mmCIF file of C-alpha atoms in Angstrom:
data_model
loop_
_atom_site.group_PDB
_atom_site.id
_atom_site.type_symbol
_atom_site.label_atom_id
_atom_site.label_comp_id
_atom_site.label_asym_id
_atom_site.label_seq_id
_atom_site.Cartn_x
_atom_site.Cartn_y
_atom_site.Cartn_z
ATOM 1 C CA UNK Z 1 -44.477 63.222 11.802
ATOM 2 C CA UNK Z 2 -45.008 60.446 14.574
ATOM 3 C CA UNK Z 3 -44.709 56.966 13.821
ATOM 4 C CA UNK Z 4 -46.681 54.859 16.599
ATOM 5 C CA UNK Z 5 -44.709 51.940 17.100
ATOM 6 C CA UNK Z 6 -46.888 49.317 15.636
ATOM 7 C CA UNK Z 7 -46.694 50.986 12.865
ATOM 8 C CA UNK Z 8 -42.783 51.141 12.286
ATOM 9 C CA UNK Z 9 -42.536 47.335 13.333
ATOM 10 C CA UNK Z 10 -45.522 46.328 10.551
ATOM 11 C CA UNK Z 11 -43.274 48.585 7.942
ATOM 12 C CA UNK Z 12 -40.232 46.816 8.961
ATOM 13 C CA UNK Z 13 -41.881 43.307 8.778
ATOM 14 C CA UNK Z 14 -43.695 44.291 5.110
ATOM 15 C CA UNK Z 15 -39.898 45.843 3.983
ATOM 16 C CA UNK Z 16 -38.289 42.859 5.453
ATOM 17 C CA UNK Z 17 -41.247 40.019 3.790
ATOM 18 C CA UNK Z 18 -40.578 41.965 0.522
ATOM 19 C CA UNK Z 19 -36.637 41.350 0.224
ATOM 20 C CA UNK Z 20 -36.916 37.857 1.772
ATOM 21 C CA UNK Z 21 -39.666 36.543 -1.050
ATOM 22 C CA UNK Z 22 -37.504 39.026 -3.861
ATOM 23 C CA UNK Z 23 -34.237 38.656 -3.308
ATOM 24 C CA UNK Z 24 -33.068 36.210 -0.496
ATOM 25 C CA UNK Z 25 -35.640 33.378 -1.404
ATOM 26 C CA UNK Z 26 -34.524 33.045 -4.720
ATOM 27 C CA UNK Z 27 -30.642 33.381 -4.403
ATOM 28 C CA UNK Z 28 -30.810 31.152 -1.052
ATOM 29 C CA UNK Z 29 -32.588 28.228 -3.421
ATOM 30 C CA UNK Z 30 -30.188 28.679 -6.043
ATOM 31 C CA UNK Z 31 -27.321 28.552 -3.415
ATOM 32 C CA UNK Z 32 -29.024 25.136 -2.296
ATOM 33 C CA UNK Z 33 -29.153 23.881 -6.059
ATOM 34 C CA UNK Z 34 -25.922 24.803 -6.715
ATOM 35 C CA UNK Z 35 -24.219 22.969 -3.503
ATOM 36 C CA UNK Z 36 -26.528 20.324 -2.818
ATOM 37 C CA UNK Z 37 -24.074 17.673 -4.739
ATOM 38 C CA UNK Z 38 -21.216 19.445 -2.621
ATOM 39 C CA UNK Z 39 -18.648 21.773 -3.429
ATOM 40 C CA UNK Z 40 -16.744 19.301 -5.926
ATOM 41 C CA UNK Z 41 -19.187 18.941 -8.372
ATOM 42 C CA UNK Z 42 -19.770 22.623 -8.367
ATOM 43 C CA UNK Z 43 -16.195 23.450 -8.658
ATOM 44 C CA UNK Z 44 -16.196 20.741 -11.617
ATOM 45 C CA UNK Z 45 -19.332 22.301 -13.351
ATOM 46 C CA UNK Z 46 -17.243 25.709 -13.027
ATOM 47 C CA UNK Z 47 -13.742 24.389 -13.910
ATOM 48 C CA UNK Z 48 -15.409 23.068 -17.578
ATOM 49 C CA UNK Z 49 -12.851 24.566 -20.541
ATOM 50 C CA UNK Z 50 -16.955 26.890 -21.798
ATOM 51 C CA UNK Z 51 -17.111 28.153 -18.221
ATOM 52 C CA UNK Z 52 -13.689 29.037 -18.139
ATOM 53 C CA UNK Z 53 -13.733 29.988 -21.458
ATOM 54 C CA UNK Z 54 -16.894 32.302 -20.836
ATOM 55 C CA UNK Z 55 -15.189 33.459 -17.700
ATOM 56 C CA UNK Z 56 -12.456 34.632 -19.609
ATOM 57 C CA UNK Z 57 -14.697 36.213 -21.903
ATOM 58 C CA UNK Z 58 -16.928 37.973 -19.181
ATOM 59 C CA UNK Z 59 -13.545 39.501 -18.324
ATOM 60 C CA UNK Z 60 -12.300 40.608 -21.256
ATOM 61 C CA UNK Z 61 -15.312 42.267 -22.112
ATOM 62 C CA UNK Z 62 -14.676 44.101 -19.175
ATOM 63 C CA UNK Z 63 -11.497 44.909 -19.568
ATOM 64 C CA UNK Z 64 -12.040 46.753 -23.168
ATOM 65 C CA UNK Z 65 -15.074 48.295 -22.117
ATOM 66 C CA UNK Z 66 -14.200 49.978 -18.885
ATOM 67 C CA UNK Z 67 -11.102 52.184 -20.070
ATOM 68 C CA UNK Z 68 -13.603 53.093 -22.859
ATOM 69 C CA UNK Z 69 -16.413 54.096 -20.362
ATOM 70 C CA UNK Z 70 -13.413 55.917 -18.382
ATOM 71 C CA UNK Z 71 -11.853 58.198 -20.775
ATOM 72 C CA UNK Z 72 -15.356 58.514 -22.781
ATOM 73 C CA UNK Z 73 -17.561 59.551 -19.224
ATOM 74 C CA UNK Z 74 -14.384 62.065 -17.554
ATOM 75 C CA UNK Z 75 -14.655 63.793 -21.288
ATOM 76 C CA UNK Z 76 -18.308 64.177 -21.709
ATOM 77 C CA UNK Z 77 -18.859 65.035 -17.750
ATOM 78 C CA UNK Z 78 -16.394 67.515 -18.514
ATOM 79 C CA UNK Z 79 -17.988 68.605 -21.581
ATOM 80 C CA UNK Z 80 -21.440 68.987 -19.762
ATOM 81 C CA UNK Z 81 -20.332 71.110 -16.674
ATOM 82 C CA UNK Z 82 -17.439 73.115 -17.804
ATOM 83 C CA UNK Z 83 -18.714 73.571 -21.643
ATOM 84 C CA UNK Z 84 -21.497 75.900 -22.426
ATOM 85 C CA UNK Z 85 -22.257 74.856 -26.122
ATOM 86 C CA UNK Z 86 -25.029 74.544 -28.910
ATOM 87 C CA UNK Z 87 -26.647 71.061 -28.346
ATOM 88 C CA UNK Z 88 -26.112 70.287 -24.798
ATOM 89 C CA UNK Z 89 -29.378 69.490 -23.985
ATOM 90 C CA UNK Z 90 -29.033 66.774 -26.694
ATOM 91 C CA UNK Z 91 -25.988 65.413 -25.479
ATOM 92 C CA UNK Z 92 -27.447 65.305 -22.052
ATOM 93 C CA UNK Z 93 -30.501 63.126 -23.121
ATOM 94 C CA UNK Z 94 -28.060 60.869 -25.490
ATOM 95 C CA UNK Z 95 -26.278 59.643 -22.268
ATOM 96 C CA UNK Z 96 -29.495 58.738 -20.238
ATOM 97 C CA UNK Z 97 -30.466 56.785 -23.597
ATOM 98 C CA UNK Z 98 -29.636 53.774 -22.137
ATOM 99 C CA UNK Z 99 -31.729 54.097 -19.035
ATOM 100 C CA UNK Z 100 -34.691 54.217 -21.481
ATOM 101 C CA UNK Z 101 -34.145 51.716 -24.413
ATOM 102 C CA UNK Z 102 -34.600 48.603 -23.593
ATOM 103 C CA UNK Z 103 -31.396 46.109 -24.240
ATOM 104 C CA UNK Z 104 -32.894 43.629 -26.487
ATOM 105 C CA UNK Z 105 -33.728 47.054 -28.896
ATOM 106 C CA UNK Z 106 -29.717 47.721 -28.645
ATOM 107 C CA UNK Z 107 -28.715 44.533 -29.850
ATOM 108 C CA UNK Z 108 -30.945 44.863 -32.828
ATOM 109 C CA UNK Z 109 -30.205 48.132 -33.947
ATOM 110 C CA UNK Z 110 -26.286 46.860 -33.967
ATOM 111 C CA UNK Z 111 -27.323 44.249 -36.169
ATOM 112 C CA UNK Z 112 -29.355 47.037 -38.489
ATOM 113 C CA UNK Z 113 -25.563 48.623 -38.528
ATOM 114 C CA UNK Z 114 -23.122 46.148 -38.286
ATOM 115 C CA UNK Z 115 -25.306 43.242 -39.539
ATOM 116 C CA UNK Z 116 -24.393 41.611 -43.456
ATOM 117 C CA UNK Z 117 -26.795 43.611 -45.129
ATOM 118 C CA UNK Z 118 -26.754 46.750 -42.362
ATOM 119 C CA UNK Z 119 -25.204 50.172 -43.339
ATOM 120 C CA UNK Z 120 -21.769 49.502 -42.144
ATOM 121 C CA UNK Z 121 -21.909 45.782 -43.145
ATOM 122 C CA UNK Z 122 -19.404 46.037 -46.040
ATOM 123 C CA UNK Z 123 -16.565 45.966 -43.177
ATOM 124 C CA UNK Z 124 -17.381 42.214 -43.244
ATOM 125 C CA UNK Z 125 -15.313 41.957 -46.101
ATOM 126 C CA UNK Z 126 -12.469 43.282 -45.261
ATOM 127 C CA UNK Z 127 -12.165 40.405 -42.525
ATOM 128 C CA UNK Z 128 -13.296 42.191 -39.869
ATOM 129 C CA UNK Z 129 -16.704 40.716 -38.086
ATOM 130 C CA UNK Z 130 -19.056 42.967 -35.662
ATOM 131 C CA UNK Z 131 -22.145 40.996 -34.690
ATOM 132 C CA UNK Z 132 -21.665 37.562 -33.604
ATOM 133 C CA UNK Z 133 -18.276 38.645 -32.692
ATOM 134 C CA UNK Z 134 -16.372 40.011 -29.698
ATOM 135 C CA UNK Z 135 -16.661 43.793 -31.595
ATOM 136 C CA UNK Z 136 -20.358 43.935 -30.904
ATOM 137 C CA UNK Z 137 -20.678 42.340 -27.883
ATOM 138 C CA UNK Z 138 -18.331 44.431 -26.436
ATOM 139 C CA UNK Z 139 -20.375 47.519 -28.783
ATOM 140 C CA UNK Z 140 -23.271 46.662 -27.552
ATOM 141 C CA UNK Z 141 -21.613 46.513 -23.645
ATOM 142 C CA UNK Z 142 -20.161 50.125 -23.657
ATOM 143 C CA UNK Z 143 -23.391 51.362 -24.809
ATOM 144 C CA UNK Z 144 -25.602 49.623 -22.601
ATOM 145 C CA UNK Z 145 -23.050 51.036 -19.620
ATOM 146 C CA UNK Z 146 -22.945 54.276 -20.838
ATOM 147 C CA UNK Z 147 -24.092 56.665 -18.487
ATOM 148 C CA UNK Z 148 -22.768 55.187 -15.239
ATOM 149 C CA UNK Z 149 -19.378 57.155 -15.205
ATOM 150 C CA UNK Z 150 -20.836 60.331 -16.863
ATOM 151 C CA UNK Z 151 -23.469 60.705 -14.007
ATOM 152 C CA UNK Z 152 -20.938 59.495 -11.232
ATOM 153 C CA UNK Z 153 -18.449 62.426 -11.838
ATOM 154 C CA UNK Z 154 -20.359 65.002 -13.226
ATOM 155 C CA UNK Z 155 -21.976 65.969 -9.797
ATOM 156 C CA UNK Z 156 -18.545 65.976 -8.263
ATOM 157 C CA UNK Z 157 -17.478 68.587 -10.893
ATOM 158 C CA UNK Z 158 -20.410 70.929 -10.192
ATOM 159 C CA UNK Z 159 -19.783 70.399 -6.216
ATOM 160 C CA UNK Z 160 -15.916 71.221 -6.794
ATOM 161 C CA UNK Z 161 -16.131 73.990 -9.125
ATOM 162 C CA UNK Z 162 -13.706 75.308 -11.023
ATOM 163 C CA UNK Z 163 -11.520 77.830 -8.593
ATOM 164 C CA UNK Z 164 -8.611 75.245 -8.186
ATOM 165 C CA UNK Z 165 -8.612 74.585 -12.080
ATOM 166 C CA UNK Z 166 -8.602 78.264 -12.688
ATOM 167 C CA UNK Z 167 -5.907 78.962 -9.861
ATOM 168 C CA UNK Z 168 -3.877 76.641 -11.718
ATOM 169 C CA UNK Z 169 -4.200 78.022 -15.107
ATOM 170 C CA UNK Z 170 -3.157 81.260 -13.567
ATOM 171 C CA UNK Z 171 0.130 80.013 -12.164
ATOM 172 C CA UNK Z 172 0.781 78.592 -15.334
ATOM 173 C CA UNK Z 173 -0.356 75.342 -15.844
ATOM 174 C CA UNK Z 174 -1.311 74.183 -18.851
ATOM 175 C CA UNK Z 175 -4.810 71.971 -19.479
ATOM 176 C CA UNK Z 176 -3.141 68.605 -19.110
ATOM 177 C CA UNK Z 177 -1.297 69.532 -16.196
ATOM 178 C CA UNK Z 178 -4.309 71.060 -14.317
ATOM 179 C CA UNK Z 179 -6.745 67.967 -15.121
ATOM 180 C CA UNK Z 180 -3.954 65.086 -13.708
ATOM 181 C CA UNK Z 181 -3.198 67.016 -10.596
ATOM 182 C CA UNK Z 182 -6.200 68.938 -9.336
ATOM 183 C CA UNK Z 183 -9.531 67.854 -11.263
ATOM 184 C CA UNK Z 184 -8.474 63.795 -11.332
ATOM 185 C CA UNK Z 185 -7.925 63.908 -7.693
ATOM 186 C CA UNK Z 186 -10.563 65.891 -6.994
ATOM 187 C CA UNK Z 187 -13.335 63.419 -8.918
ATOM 188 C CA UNK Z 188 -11.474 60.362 -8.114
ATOM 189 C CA UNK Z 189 -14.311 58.623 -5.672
ATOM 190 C CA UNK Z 190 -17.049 59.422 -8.254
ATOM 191 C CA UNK Z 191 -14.839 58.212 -10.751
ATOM 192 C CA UNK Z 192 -13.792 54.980 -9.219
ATOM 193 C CA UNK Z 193 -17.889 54.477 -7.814
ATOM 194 C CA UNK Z 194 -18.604 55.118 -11.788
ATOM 195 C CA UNK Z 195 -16.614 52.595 -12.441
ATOM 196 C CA UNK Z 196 -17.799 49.542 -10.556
ATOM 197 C CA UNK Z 197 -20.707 50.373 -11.403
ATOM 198 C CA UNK Z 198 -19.661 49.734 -14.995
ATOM 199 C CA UNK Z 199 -18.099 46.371 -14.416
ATOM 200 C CA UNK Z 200 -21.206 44.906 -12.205
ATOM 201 C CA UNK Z 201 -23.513 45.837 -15.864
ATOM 202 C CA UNK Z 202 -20.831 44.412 -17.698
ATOM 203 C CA UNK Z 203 -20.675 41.437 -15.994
ATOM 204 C CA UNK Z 204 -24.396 41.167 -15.687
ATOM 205 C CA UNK Z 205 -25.488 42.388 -19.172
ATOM 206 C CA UNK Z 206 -27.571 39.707 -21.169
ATOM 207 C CA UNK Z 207 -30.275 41.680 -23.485
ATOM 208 C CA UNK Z 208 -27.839 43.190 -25.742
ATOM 209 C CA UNK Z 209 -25.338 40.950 -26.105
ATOM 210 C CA UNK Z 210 -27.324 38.019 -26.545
ATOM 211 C CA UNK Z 211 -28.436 39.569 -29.922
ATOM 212 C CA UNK Z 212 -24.995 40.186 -30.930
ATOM 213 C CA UNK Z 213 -23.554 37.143 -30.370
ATOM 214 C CA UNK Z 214 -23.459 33.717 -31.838
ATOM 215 C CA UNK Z 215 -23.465 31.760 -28.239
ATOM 216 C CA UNK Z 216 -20.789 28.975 -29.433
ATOM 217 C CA UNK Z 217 -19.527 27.957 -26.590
ATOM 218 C CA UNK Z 218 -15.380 28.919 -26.245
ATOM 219 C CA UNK Z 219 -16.438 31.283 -29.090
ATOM 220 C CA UNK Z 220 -19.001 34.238 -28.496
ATOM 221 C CA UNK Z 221 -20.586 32.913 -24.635
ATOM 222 C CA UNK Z 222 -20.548 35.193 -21.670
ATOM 223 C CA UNK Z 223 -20.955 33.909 -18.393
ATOM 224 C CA UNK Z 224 -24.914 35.171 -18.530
ATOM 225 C CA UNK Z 225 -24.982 33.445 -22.144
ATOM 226 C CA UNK Z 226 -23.733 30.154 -20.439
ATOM 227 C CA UNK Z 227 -26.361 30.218 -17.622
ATOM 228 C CA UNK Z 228 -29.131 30.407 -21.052
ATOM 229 C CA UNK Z 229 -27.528 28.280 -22.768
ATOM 230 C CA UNK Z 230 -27.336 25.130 -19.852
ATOM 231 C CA UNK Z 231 -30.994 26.168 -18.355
ATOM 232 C CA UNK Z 232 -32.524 26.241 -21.768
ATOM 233 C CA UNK Z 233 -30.606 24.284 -24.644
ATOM 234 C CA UNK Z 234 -28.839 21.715 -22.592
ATOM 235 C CA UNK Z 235 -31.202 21.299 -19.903
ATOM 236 C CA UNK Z 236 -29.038 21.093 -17.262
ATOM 237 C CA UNK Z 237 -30.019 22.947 -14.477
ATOM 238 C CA UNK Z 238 -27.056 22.004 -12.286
ATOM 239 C CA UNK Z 239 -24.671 23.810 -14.776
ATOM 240 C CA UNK Z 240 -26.929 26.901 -14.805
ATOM 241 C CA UNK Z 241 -27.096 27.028 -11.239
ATOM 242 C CA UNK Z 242 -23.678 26.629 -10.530
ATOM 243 C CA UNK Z 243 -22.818 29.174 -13.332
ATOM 244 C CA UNK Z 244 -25.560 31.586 -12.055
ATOM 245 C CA UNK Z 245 -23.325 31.103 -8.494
ATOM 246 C CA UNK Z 246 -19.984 32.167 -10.210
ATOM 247 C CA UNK Z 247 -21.600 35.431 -10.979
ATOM 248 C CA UNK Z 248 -23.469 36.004 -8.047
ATOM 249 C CA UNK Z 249 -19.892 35.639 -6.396
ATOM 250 C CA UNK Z 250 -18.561 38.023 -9.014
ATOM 251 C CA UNK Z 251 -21.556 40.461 -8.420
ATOM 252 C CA UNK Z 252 -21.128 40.520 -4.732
ATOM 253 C CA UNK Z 253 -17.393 41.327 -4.661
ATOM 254 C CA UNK Z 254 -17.949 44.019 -6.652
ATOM 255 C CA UNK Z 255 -21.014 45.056 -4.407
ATOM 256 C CA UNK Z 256 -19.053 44.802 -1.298
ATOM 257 C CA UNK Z 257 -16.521 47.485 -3.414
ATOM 258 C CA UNK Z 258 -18.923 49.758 -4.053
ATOM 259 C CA UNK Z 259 -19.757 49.782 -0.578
ATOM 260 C CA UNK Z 260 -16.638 50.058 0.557
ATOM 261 C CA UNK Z 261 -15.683 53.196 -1.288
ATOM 262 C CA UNK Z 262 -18.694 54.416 -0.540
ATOM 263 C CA UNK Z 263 -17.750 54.237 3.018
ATOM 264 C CA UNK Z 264 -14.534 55.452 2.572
ATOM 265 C CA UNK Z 265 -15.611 58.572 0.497
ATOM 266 C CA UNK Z 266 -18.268 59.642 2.948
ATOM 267 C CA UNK Z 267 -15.563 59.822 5.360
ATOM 268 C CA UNK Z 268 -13.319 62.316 3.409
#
């Protein structure tokens, strides 16, 4: 199909008009909020012991729910290509859940569970707290990031197939053996894209955890839960911008990650 070119340069302008009033618009104003009193009062509103604290947080979320995600998505991908079992379909719909149900829905089923009066809420007694806790906010992270891994290396395992798994099985390796030296390599960039992906919803997730967590500050607040809680409790729009900057920052170095592995996996 031709394209006359007045009409590629009025889709390029219309694409280009979109992102600008969508995306660059609003992060360029918050950029100005944030560094309008100059970059010492924004490293102050940053350096505060909640921002740190919910930095801290934000990361240790992270940290517990990635390996999770990891050894949880390889399994299950694995599961899905090389298994042939009663159910699959299921299982296959169970891991796009999370595409579907909206976050805030998440949070409140955890509470249905984990809650006081919830089905597993007797575990409150025995000292050990879900929902306003780090338990279900990191819960309520791993299920809200669910699928990423899963759907990163399970087309890599149907592109691979299995000949090099079942070459090695022949020579006499045995299951462990075969998975760390030929199917880990061979999934690696679909595992490693899975899992950036993993840590920019971590990072970013606010719907779920919000429900799930009491918002003290130094307690229970992510760095999302601090941006509410200055724009809406405190008032004090300066700290949310400057907080909302943090993770933007955050955000983008993961971004320019992803894009770098993507680069460097095209290439191999």
């Amino acid at each position: 199909m031709n394209i006359s070119t007045k009409s590629r340069i009025t889709m390029r302008v219309i694409a280009l008009g979109y992102l600008f009033v969508l995306l660059l618009l609003p992060i360029g104003l918050i950029l100005f909020r944030t560094f309008e009193r100059g970059i010492g009062a924004f490293i102050d509103s940053i350096s505060t012991p909640a921002a740190i604290s919910a930095f801290n947080l934000s990361l240790l979320i992270v940290a517990i729910v990635v390996p999770i995600n990891v050894v949880f998505g390889i399994v299950t991908a694995l599961a899905l290509v090389r298994g042939r079992f009663p159910g699959r379909g299921i299982v296959q719909g169970i891991v796009d859940l999370p595409f579907a149900v909206s976050p805030i829905v998440v949070g409140v089923s955890l509470i249905l569970l984990w809650g006081a009066n919830g089905w597993f809420g007797g575990i409150e007694s025995l000292g050990f707290k879900v929902i306003f806790g780090l338990p279900g906010m990191v819960i309520a992270t791993i299920f809200v990031t669910l699928p990423f891994v899963v759907r990163e290396v399970e087309p890599v395992l149907h592109e691979i197939g299995d000949d090099q798994e079942q070459a090695a099985a022949t020579l006499g390796a045995n299951t462990w053996q075969t998975f760390w030296r030929i199917t880990l390599p061979a999934i690696r960039w679909g595992l490693t894209y899975g899992v950036v992906l993993t840590v920019a919803r971590s990072l970013g997730e606010f719907g779920a955890v919000i429900m799930v967590s009491s918002g003290f500050p130094g307690v229970s607040q992510t760095l999302t839960l601090l941006v509410h809680s200055r724009y809406i409790d405190d008032h004090n729009t300066f700290g949310a911008y400057s907080a909302a900057t943090l993770l933007m920052g955050i955000a983008l170095v993961v971004l320019l990650a992803m894009t770098a592995l993507d680069r460097k996996r095209s290439t191999k």
